JSON list of C-alpha atoms and ligand atoms in Angstrom, two decimals:
[
{"chain": "A", "resi": 189, "resn": "MET", "atom": "CA", "xyz": [148.83, 87.60, 5.40]},
{"chain": "A", "resi": 190, "resn": "TRP", "atom": "CA", "xyz": [152.01, 84.67, 6.34]},
{"chain": "A", "resi": 191, "resn": "LYS", "atom": "CA", "xyz": [153.40, 86.48, 8.68]},
{"chain": "A", "resi": 192, "resn": "HIS", "atom": "CA", "xyz": [150.40, 86.06, 10.26]},
{"chain": "A", "resi": 193, "resn": "ALA", "atom": "CA", "xyz": [149.14, 83.10, 8.65]},
{"chain": "A", "resi": 194, "resn": "ALA", "atom": "CA", "xyz": [153.29, 81.67, 10.66]},
{"chain": "A", "resi": 195, "resn": "LEU", "atom": "CA", "xyz": [151.46, 82.74, 13.55]},
{"chain": "A", "resi": 196, "resn": "LEU", "atom": "CA", "xyz": [148.06, 80.76, 13.50]},
{"chain": "A", "resi": 197, "resn": "LEU", "atom": "CA", "xyz": [149.92, 77.33, 12.81]},
{"chain": "A", "resi": 198, "resn": "ALA", "atom": "CA", "xyz": [151.66, 78.14, 15.96]},
{"chain": "A", "resi": 199, "resn": "ILE", "atom": "CA", "xyz": [149.65, 78.91, 18.29]},
{"chain": "A", "resi": 200, "resn": "LEU", "atom": "CA", "xyz": [147.82, 75.80, 16.86]},
{"chain": "A", "resi": 201, "resn": "ALA", "atom": "CA", "xyz": [151.06, 73.31, 17.12]},
{"chain": "A", "resi": 202, "resn": "SER", "atom": "CA", "xyz": [152.01, 75.00, 20.34]},
{"chain": "A", "resi": 203, "resn": "GLY", "atom": "CA", "xyz": [148.53, 72.98, 21.22]},
{"chain": "A", "resi": 204, "resn": "LEU", "atom": "CA", "xyz": [146.77, 76.64, 22.81]},
{"chain": "A", "resi": 205, "resn": "THR", "atom": "CA", "xyz": [142.80, 76.02, 23.71]},
{"chain": "A", "resi": 206, "resn": "PHE", "atom": "CA", "xyz": [140.55, 78.47, 24.39]},
{"chain": "A", "resi": 207, "resn": "ASP", "atom": "CA", "xyz": [138.49, 77.72, 27.96]},
{"chain": "A", "resi": 208, "resn": "ARG", "atom": "CA", "xyz": [135.25, 77.62, 25.41]},
{"chain": "A", "resi": 209, "resn": "PRO", "atom": "CA", "xyz": [132.15, 77.82, 28.21]},
{"chain": "A", "resi": 210, "resn": "THR", "atom": "CA", "xyz": [129.74, 74.94, 27.53]},
{"chain": "A", "resi": 211, "resn": "ARG", "atom": "CA", "xyz": [126.54, 75.41, 27.27]},
{"chain": "A", "resi": 212, "resn": "ALA", "atom": "CA", "xyz": [125.09, 75.97, 30.83]},
{"chain": "A", "resi": 213, "resn": "ASP", "atom": "CA", "xyz": [127.58, 78.30, 31.19]},
{"chain": "A", "resi": 214, "resn": "ALA", "atom": "CA", "xyz": [125.88, 80.14, 27.75]},
{"chain": "A", "resi": 215, "resn": "LEU", "atom": "CA", "xyz": [123.85, 82.18, 29.75]},
{"chain": "A", "resi": 216, "resn": "PRO", "atom": "CA", "xyz": [121.23, 83.61, 29.27]},
{"chain": "A", "resi": 217, "resn": "ASP", "atom": "CA", "xyz": [118.67, 81.84, 27.63]},
{"chain": "A", "resi": 218, "resn": "ALA", "atom": "CA", "xyz": [116.64, 83.49, 25.39]},
{"chain": "A", "resi": 219, "resn": "ASP", "atom": "CA", "xyz": [113.65, 81.06, 25.32]},
{"chain": "A", "resi": 220, "resn": "ALA", "atom": "CA", "xyz": [113.61, 81.28, 29.52]},
{"chain": "A", "resi": 221, "resn": "VAL", "atom": "CA", "xyz": [110.64, 82.76, 30.92]},
{"chain": "A", "resi": 222, "resn": "PHE", "atom": "CA", "xyz": [110.80, 84.12, 35.19]},
{"chain": "A", "resi": 223, "resn": "PRO", "atom": "CA", "xyz": [109.61, 81.76, 37.98]},
{"chain": "A", "resi": 224, "resn": "LEU", "atom": "CA", "xyz": [106.91, 84.47, 39.48]},
{"chain": "A", "resi": 225, "resn": "PRO", "atom": "CA", "xyz": [104.80, 85.23, 37.01]},
{"chain": "A", "resi": 226, "resn": "GLY", "atom": "CA", "xyz": [102.80, 89.21, 36.85]},
{"chain": "A", "resi": 227, "resn": "VAL", "atom": "CA", "xyz": [106.04, 89.99, 39.85]},
{"chain": "A", "resi": 228, "resn": "GLU", "atom": "CA", "xyz": [107.90, 93.57, 39.39]},
{"chain": "A", "resi": 229, "resn": "ARG", "atom": "CA", "xyz": [112.01, 91.21, 38.49]},
{"chain": "A", "resi": 230, "resn": "ALA", "atom": "CA", "xyz": [113.01, 95.07, 39.73]},
{"chain": "A", "resi": 231, "resn": "SER", "atom": "CA", "xyz": [112.10, 95.31, 43.26]},
{"chain": "A", "resi": 232, "resn": "SER", "atom": "CA", "xyz": [111.78, 91.05, 44.05]},
{"chain": "A", "resi": 233, "resn": "GLN", "atom": "CA", "xyz": [115.51, 90.26, 45.24]},
{"chain": "A", "resi": 234, "resn": "PHE", "atom": "CA", "xyz": [117.12, 91.83, 49.16]},
{"chain": "A", "resi": 235, "resn": "LYS", "atom": "CA", "xyz": [120.84, 91.57, 50.02]},
{"chain": "A", "resi": 236, "resn": "GLU", "atom": "CA", "xyz": [120.79, 88.18, 51.76]},
{"chain": "A", "resi": 237, "resn": "GLY", "atom": "CA", "xyz": [119.06, 87.30, 48.89]},
{"chain": "A", "resi": 238, "resn": "GLU", "atom": "CA", "xyz": [121.74, 87.77, 46.69]},
{"chain": "A", "resi": 239, "resn": "PHE", "atom": "CA", "xyz": [123.68, 84.48, 44.70]},
{"chain": "A", "resi": 240, "resn": "GLY", "atom": "CA", "xyz": [127.03, 84.38, 47.11]},
{"chain": "A", "resi": 241, "resn": "ALA", "atom": "CA", "xyz": [125.53, 85.94, 50.85]},
{"chain": "A", "resi": 242, "resn": "PHE", "atom": "CA", "xyz": [126.58, 84.97, 53.40]},
{"chain": "A", "resi": 243, "resn": "ARG", "atom": "CA", "xyz": [124.86, 81.88, 55.00]},
{"chain": "A", "resi": 244, "resn": "PRO", "atom": "CA", "xyz": [126.82, 81.04, 58.55]},
{"chain": "A", "resi": 245, "resn": "GLY", "atom": "CA", "xyz": [127.55, 77.70, 58.14]},
{"chain": "A", "resi": 246, "resn": "ARG", "atom": "CA", "xyz": [127.69, 77.67, 54.54]},
{"chain": "A", "resi": 247, "resn": "ARG", "atom": "CA", "xyz": [131.33, 79.00, 53.70]},
{"chain": "A", "resi": 248, "resn": "GLY", "atom": "CA", "xyz": [132.29, 75.18, 52.56]},
{"chain": "A", "resi": 249, "resn": "ARG", "atom": "CA", "xyz": [131.45, 75.62, 49.31]},
{"chain": "A", "resi": 250, "resn": "ARG", "atom": "CA", "xyz": [133.17, 76.87, 46.29]},
{"chain": "A", "resi": 251, "resn": "ASP", "atom": "CA", "xyz": [130.07, 77.63, 44.10]},
{"chain": "A", "resi": 252, "resn": "CYS", "atom": "CA", "xyz": [127.91, 79.65, 45.74]},
{"chain": "A", "resi": 253, "resn": "GLY", "atom": "CA", "xyz": [131.27, 82.39, 47.55]},
{"chain": "A", "resi": 254, "resn": "HIS", "atom": "CA", "xyz": [129.83, 82.59, 51.33]},
{"chain": "A", "resi": 255, "resn": "GLY", "atom": "CA", "xyz": [127.13, 79.69, 51.34]},
{"chain": "A", "resi": 256, "resn": "HIS", "atom": "CA", "xyz": [123.76, 81.15, 49.80]},
{"chain": "A", "resi": 257, "resn": "CYS", "atom": "CA", "xyz": [123.78, 79.51, 46.41]},
{"chain": "A", "resi": 258, "resn": "GLY", "atom": "CA", "xyz": [121.03, 80.42, 44.82]},
{"chain": "A", "resi": 259, "resn": "VAL", "atom": "CA", "xyz": [118.41, 84.09, 44.51]},
{"chain": "A", "resi": 260, "resn": "ASP", "atom": "CA", "xyz": [115.50, 85.01, 46.29]},
{"chain": "A", "resi": 261, "resn": "LEU", "atom": "CA", "xyz": [112.92, 86.10, 44.57]},
{"chain": "A", "resi": 262, "resn": "CYS", "atom": "CA", "xyz": [110.22, 88.03, 46.65]},
{"chain": "A", "resi": 263, "resn": "ALA", "atom": "CA", "xyz": [106.47, 87.90, 45.83]},
{"chain": "A", "resi": 264, "resn": "PRO", "atom": "CA", "xyz": [103.77, 87.31, 47.72]},
{"chain": "A", "resi": 265, "resn": "GLN", "atom": "CA", "xyz": [102.19, 83.54, 49.40]},
{"chain": "A", "resi": 266, "resn": "GLY", "atom": "CA", "xyz": [100.75, 81.91, 46.90]},
{"chain": "A", "resi": 267, "resn": "SER", "atom": "CA", "xyz": [102.15, 83.37, 43.93]},
{"chain": "A", "resi": 268, "resn": "ALA", "atom": "CA", "xyz": [102.17, 80.63, 41.03]},
{"chain": "A", "resi": 269, "resn": "VAL", "atom": "CA", "xyz": [105.76, 79.85, 40.63]},
{"chain": "A", "resi": 270, "resn": "VAL", "atom": "CA", "xyz": [106.75, 78.25, 36.53]},
{"chain": "A", "resi": 271, "resn": "ALA", "atom": "CA", "xyz": [109.07, 76.46, 35.26]},
{"chain": "A", "resi": 272, "resn": "VAL", "atom": "CA", "xyz": [111.11, 78.88, 33.50]},
{"chain": "A", "resi": 273, "resn": "LYS", "atom": "CA", "xyz": [112.04, 76.58, 30.03]},
{"chain": "A", "resi": 274, "resn": "GLY", "atom": "CA", "xyz": [110.66, 72.62, 29.58]},
{"chain": "A", "resi": 275, "resn": "GLY", "atom": "CA", "xyz": [112.10, 69.76, 30.88]},
{"chain": "A", "resi": 276, "resn": "ARG", "atom": "CA", "xyz": [111.53, 66.99, 33.43]},
{"chain": "A", "resi": 277, "resn": "VAL", "atom": "CA", "xyz": [110.28, 66.98, 36.86]},
{"chain": "A", "resi": 278, "resn": "ASP", "atom": "CA", "xyz": [113.26, 64.90, 38.46]},
{"chain": "A", "resi": 279, "resn": "GLN", "atom": "CA", "xyz": [112.59, 65.89, 41.95]},
{"chain": "A", "resi": 280, "resn": "ILE", "atom": "CA", "xyz": [109.87, 67.00, 44.10]},
{"chain": "A", "resi": 281, "resn": "GLN", "atom": "CA", "xyz": [110.72, 67.73, 48.48]},
{"chain": "A", "resi": 282, "resn": "HIS", "atom": "CA", "xyz": [107.18, 67.05, 49.59]},
{"chain": "A", "resi": 283, "resn": "ALA", "atom": "CA", "xyz": [108.32, 67.35, 53.06]},
{"chain": "A", "resi": 284, "resn": "ARG", "atom": "CA", "xyz": [107.39, 70.53, 54.43]},
{"chain": "A", "resi": 285, "resn": "GLY", "atom": "CA", "xyz": [110.85, 70.97, 57.28]},
{"chain": "A", "resi": 286, "resn": "GLY", "atom": "CA", "xyz": [114.28, 71.49, 56.34]},
{"chain": "A", "resi": 287, "resn": "GLU", "atom": "CA", "xyz": [115.99, 74.60, 54.81]},
{"chain": "A", "resi": 288, "resn": "GLY", "atom": "CA", "xyz": [114.47, 74.50, 51.57]},
{"chain": "A", "resi": 289, "resn": "GLY", "atom": "CA", "xyz": [111.20, 73.53, 52.73]},
{"chain": "A", "resi": 290, "resn": "ARG", "atom": "CA", "xyz": [109.23, 72.10, 50.53]},
{"chain": "A", "resi": 291, "resn": "TRP", "atom": "CA", "xyz": [110.71, 72.09, 46.99]},
{"chain": "A", "resi": 292, "resn": "VAL", "atom": "CA", "xyz": [110.79, 71.32, 43.10]},
{"chain": "A", "resi": 293, "resn": "ARG", "atom": "CA", "xyz": [114.01, 70.46, 40.64]},
{"chain": "A", "resi": 294, "resn": "VAL", "atom": "CA", "xyz": [113.41, 70.34, 36.43]},
{"chain": "A", "resi": 295, "resn": "ALA", "atom": "CA", "xyz": [115.83, 68.81, 34.29]},
{"chain": "A", "resi": 296, "resn": "HIS", "atom": "CA", "xyz": [116.37, 70.86, 31.21]},
{"chain": "A", "resi": 297, "resn": "ASP", "atom": "CA", "xyz": [118.08, 68.95, 28.14]},
{"chain": "A", "resi": 298, "resn": "ASP", "atom": "CA", "xyz": [121.31, 71.54, 27.78]},
{"chain": "A", "resi": 299, "resn": "GLY", "atom": "CA", "xyz": [122.20, 69.61, 30.80]},
{"chain": "A", "resi": 300, "resn": "THR", "atom": "CA", "xyz": [121.16, 72.20, 33.75]},
{"chain": "A", "resi": 301, "resn": "ALA", "atom": "CA", "xyz": [118.21, 72.01, 36.43]},
{"chain": "A", "resi": 302, "resn": "THR", "atom": "CA", "xyz": [116.82, 75.00, 38.50]},
{"chain": "A", "resi": 303, "resn": "TRP", "atom": "CA", "xyz": [114.95, 74.70, 41.68]},
{"chain": "A", "resi": 304, "resn": "TYR", "atom": "CA", "xyz": [112.81, 75.89, 43.39]},
{"chain": "A", "resi": 305, "resn": "MET", "atom": "CA", "xyz": [112.07, 76.10, 47.14]},
{"chain": "A", "resi": 306, "resn": "HIS", "atom": "CA", "xyz": [109.82, 77.11, 49.97]},
{"chain": "A", "resi": 307, "resn": "LEU", "atom": "CA", "xyz": [106.70, 76.14, 47.86]},
{"chain": "A", "resi": 308, "resn": "ASP", "atom": "CA", "xyz": [102.90, 75.30, 49.52]},
{"chain": "A", "resi": 309, "resn": "ALA", "atom": "CA", "xyz": [100.65, 73.22, 47.50]},
{"chain": "A", "resi": 310, "resn": "LEU", "atom": "CA", "xyz": [102.05, 71.39, 44.61]},
{"chain": "A", "resi": 311, "resn": "ARG", "atom": "CA", "xyz": [100.63, 71.96, 41.67]},
{"chain": "A", "resi": 312, "resn": "GLU", "atom": "CA", "xyz": [97.59, 68.90, 41.09]},
{"chain": "A", "resi": 313, "resn": "GLY", "atom": "CA", "xyz": [99.29, 65.55, 39.96]},
{"chain": "A", "resi": 314, "resn": "LEU", "atom": "CA", "xyz": [102.67, 66.74, 39.80]},
{"chain": "A", "resi": 315, "resn": "ARG", "atom": "CA", "xyz": [105.17, 64.32, 39.42]},
{"chain": "A", "resi": 316, "resn": "THR", "atom": "CA", "xyz": [108.77, 62.97, 39.23]},
{"chain": "A", "resi": 317, "resn": "GLY", "atom": "CA", "xyz": [109.57, 61.63, 35.36]},
{"chain": "A", "resi": 318, "resn": "MET", "atom": "CA", "xyz": [107.12, 64.44, 33.72]},
{"chain": "A", "resi": 319, "resn": "THR", "atom": "CA", "xyz": [107.34, 67.40, 31.02]},
{"chain": "A", "resi": 320, "resn": "VAL", "atom": "CA", "xyz": [106.46, 70.14, 31.77]},
{"chain": "A", "resi": 321, "resn": "GLN", "atom": "CA", "xyz": [106.82, 73.38, 28.74]},
{"chain": "A", "resi": 322, "resn": "ALA", "atom": "CA", "xyz": [107.95, 76.51, 30.10]},
{"chain": "A", "resi": 323, "resn": "GLY", "atom": "CA", "xyz": [105.64, 78.67, 31.94]},
{"chain": "A", "resi": 324, "resn": "GLU", "atom": "CA", "xyz": [103.91, 75.93, 33.02]},
{"chain": "A", "resi": 325, "resn": "VAL", "atom": "CA", "xyz": [102.35, 76.37, 37.28]},
{"chain": "A", "resi": 326, "resn": "LEU", "atom": "CA", "xyz": [104.80, 73.90, 39.29]},
{"chain": "A", "resi": 327, "resn": "ALA", "atom": "CA", "xyz": [102.51, 74.66, 42.97]},
{"chain": "A", "resi": 328, "resn": "THR", "atom": "CA", "xyz": [102.38, 78.14, 45.00]},
{"chain": "A", "resi": 329, "resn": "LEU", "atom": "CA", "xyz": [105.03, 80.26, 47.06]},
{"chain": "A", "resi": 330, "resn": "GLY", "atom": "CA", "xyz": [104.80, 79.99, 50.21]},
{"chain": "A", "resi": 331, "resn": "ARG", "atom": "CA", "xyz": [106.96, 79.96, 53.26]},
{"chain": "A", "resi": 332, "resn": "THR", "atom": "CA", "xyz": [107.83, 76.07, 54.09]},
{"chain": "A", "resi": 333, "resn": "GLY", "atom": "CA", "xyz": [112.02, 75.88, 55.42]},
{"chain": "A", "resi": 334, "resn": "VAL", "atom": "CA", "xyz": [111.11, 80.59, 56.32]},
{"chain": "A", "resi": 335, "resn": "SER", "atom": "CA", "xyz": [111.20, 82.30, 59.27]},
{"chain": "A", "resi": 336, "resn": "SER", "atom": "CA", "xyz": [111.68, 85.20, 59.55]},
{"chain": "A", "resi": 337, "resn": "SER", "atom": "CA", "xyz": [113.01, 85.79, 55.88]},
{"chain": "A", "resi": 338, "resn": "PRO", "atom": "CA", "xyz": [109.91, 87.97, 53.56]},
{"chain": "A", "resi": 339, "resn": "THR", "atom": "CA", "xyz": [108.61, 85.49, 52.03]},
{"chain": "A", "resi": 340, "resn": "HIS", "atom": "CA", "xyz": [110.66, 84.61, 48.48]},
{"chain": "A", "resi": 341, "resn": "LEU", "atom": "CA", "xyz": [111.51, 81.79, 46.05]},
{"chain": "A", "resi": 342, "resn": "HIS", "atom": "CA", "xyz": [115.25, 80.51, 46.39]},
{"chain": "A", "resi": 343, "resn": "PHE", "atom": "CA", "xyz": [115.44, 80.19, 43.30]},
{"chain": "A", "resi": 344, "resn": "ALA", "atom": "CA", "xyz": [118.29, 78.11, 41.94]},
{"chain": "A", "resi": 345, "resn": "LEU", "atom": "CA", "xyz": [120.24, 76.72, 38.90]},
{"chain": "A", "resi": 346, "resn": "THR", "atom": "CA", "xyz": [123.20, 73.60, 39.14]},
{"chain": "A", "resi": 347, "resn": "VAL", "atom": "CA", "xyz": [125.05, 72.23, 36.22]},
{"chain": "A", "resi": 348, "resn": "GLY", "atom": "CA", "xyz": [125.32, 68.42, 36.98]},
{"chain": "A", "resi": 349, "resn": "LYS", "atom": "CA", "xyz": [123.89, 64.87, 37.33]},
{"chain": "A", "resi": 350, "resn": "PRO", "atom": "CA", "xyz": [121.65, 65.22, 41.14]},
{"chain": "A", "resi": 351, "resn": "GLY", "atom": "CA", "xyz": [124.09, 65.24, 44.50]},
{"chain": "A", "resi": 352, "resn": "HIS", "atom": "CA", "xyz": [127.06, 66.09, 42.41]},
{"chain": "A", "resi": 353, "resn": "GLU", "atom": "CA", "xyz": [126.09, 69.68, 40.86]},
{"chain": "A", "resi": 354, "resn": "ARG", "atom": "CA", "xyz": [127.65, 73.07, 40.90]},
{"chain": "A", "resi": 355, "resn": "HIS", "atom": "CA", "xyz": [125.65, 75.82, 41.35]},
{"chain": "A", "resi": 356, "resn": "LEU", "atom": "CA", "xyz": [125.25, 78.90, 38.40]},
{"chain": "A", "resi": 357, "resn": "ASP", "atom": "CA", "xyz": [124.52, 82.16, 39.35]},
{"chain": "A", "resi": 358, "resn": "PRO", "atom": "CA", "xyz": [120.70, 82.64, 38.09]},
{"chain": "A", "resi": 359, "resn": "THR", "atom": "CA", "xyz": [121.08, 86.04, 38.54]},
{"chain": "A", "resi": 360, "resn": "ARG", "atom": "CA", "xyz": [121.98, 87.52, 34.16]},
{"chain": "A", "resi": 361, "resn": "PHE", "atom": "CA", "xyz": [119.56, 84.79, 33.20]},
{"chain": "A", "resi": 362, "resn": "LEU", "atom": "CA", "xyz": [116.46, 85.30, 35.38]},
{"chain": "A", "resi": 363, "resn": "ALA", "atom": "CA", "xyz": [117.65, 89.43, 34.32]},
{"chain": "A", "resi": 364, "resn": "SER", "atom": "CA", "xyz": [116.91, 88.51, 30.66]},
{"chain": "A", "resi": 365, "resn": "ALA", "atom": "CA", "xyz": [114.45, 86.52, 31.81]},
{"chain": "A", "resi": 366, "resn": "ALA", "atom": "CA", "xyz": [110.56, 87.20, 29.78]},
{"chain": "A", "resi": 367, "resn": "LEU", "atom": "CA", "xyz": [108.37, 88.22, 32.47]},
{"chain": "A", "resi": 368, "resn": "LEU", "atom": "CA", "xyz": [104.85, 86.27, 31.74]},
{"chain": "A", "resi": 369, "resn": "ALA", "atom": "CA", "xyz": [101.60, 88.43, 33.05]},
{"chain": "A", "resi": 370, "resn": "ALA", "atom": "CA", "xyz": [99.67, 84.88, 33.91]},
{"chain": "A", "resi": 371, "resn": "PRO", "atom": "CA", "xyz": [100.63, 81.34, 34.07]},
{"chain": "A", "resi": 372, "resn": "LEU", "atom": "CA", "xyz": [101.14, 78.70, 31.00]},
{"chain": "A", "resi": 373, "resn": "ASP", "atom": "CA", "xyz": [97.06, 78.61, 30.73]},
{"chain": "A", "resi": 374, "resn": "LEU", "atom": "CA", "xyz": [96.86, 74.50, 30.10]},
{"chain": "A", "resi": 375, "resn": "THR", "atom": "CA", "xyz": [92.99, 74.28, 30.10]},
{"chain": "A", "resi": 376, "resn": "PRO", "atom": "CA", "xyz": [92.35, 72.37, 26.50]},
{"chain": "A", "resi": 377, "resn": "ALA", "atom": "CA", "xyz": [90.66, 74.49, 24.12]},
{"chain": "A", "resi": 378, "resn": "PRO", "atom": "CA", "xyz": [87.23, 74.04, 23.90]},
{"chain": "A", "resi": 379, "resn": "ALA", "atom": "CA", "xyz": [85.91, 71.65, 21.36]},
{"chain": "A", "resi": 380, "resn": "PRO", "atom": "CA", "xyz": [83.94, 72.50, 19.30]},
{"chain": "A", "resi": 381, "resn": "PRO", "atom": "CA", "xyz": [79.87, 72.40, 18.76]},
{"chain": "A", "resi": 382, "resn": "THR", "atom": "CA", "xyz": [79.08, 69.42, 17.02]},
{"chain": "A", "resi": 383, "resn": "PRO", "atom": "CA", "xyz": [77.07, 70.10, 14.41]},
{"chain": "A", "resi": 384, "resn": "THR", "atom": "CA", "xyz": [73.15, 69.58, 14.72]},
{"chain": "A", "resi": 385, "resn": "ARG", "atom": "CA", "xyz": [71.69, 68.69, 11.87]},
{"chain": "A", "resi": 386, "resn": "THR", "atom": "CA", "xyz": [68.37, 71.63, 11.42]},
{"chain": "A", "resi": 387, "resn": "LEU", "atom": "CA", "xyz": [65.03, 70.16, 11.24]},
{"chain": "A", "resi": 388, "resn": "ARG", "atom": "CA", "xyz": [63.38, 71.66, 8.32]},
{"chain": "A", "resi": 389, "resn": "SER", "atom": "CA", "xyz": [59.54, 72.19, 9.20]},
{"chain": "A", "resi": 390, "resn": "SER", "atom": "CA", "xyz": [57.23, 70.96, 6.69]},
{"chain": "A", "resi": 391, "resn": "LEU", "atom": "CA", "xyz": [55.50, 73.68, 7.10]},
{"chain": "A", "resi": 392, "resn": "PRO", "atom": "CA", "xyz": [55.57, 76.51, 4.68]},
{"chain": "A", "resi": 393, "resn": "GLU", "atom": "CA", "xyz": [57.68, 79.64, 6.26]},
{"chain": "A", "resi": 394, "resn": "LEU", "atom": "CA", "xyz": [55.70, 82.63, 6.98]},
{"chain": "B", "resi": 589, "resn": "LIG", "atom": "ZN1", "xyz": [117.80, 81.80, 49.55]}
]
């Protein structure tokens, strides 16, 4: 036992540090939901849609393998796209042009952010700064920024401040995320009926 204690002390004294994963790397997240409710996960990816797949002209990024900085999830046009975790909408690209087309970025409390690209119609009233819950609709899926690929959501997971992000491979995160049958229903519960006074008839009951 003393031998072990001595060894431990020796390790500590040597200043050996353990490479502890950051919270952002500690994937998967138990509370996360899949960004496309009702879409079968198993058939949602195509080879070129995998994280780190080859993209011409984008090989300089060390964090994205051969250039593809997200995962492409196939789904029909018009499918609901939901936030995978609670957070704050911190960027919206309204323009349809450009590589990612129309997109939304949601910042989460753990320092990560999730990106939803190739969107069509943004949810009415969606604004930067607003808080969203896991499963809450952000937009419908479109083909903005897509030319020949099948219709897909480009989903990305990053850590770091806007403009200085590092991309993480979201594959494990997505595999463990809960698949919702439908987006979160945000319609307020109907108000309870206001009690009406029962008018008593002055006539004797028959
Ligand atoms: Zn993509």
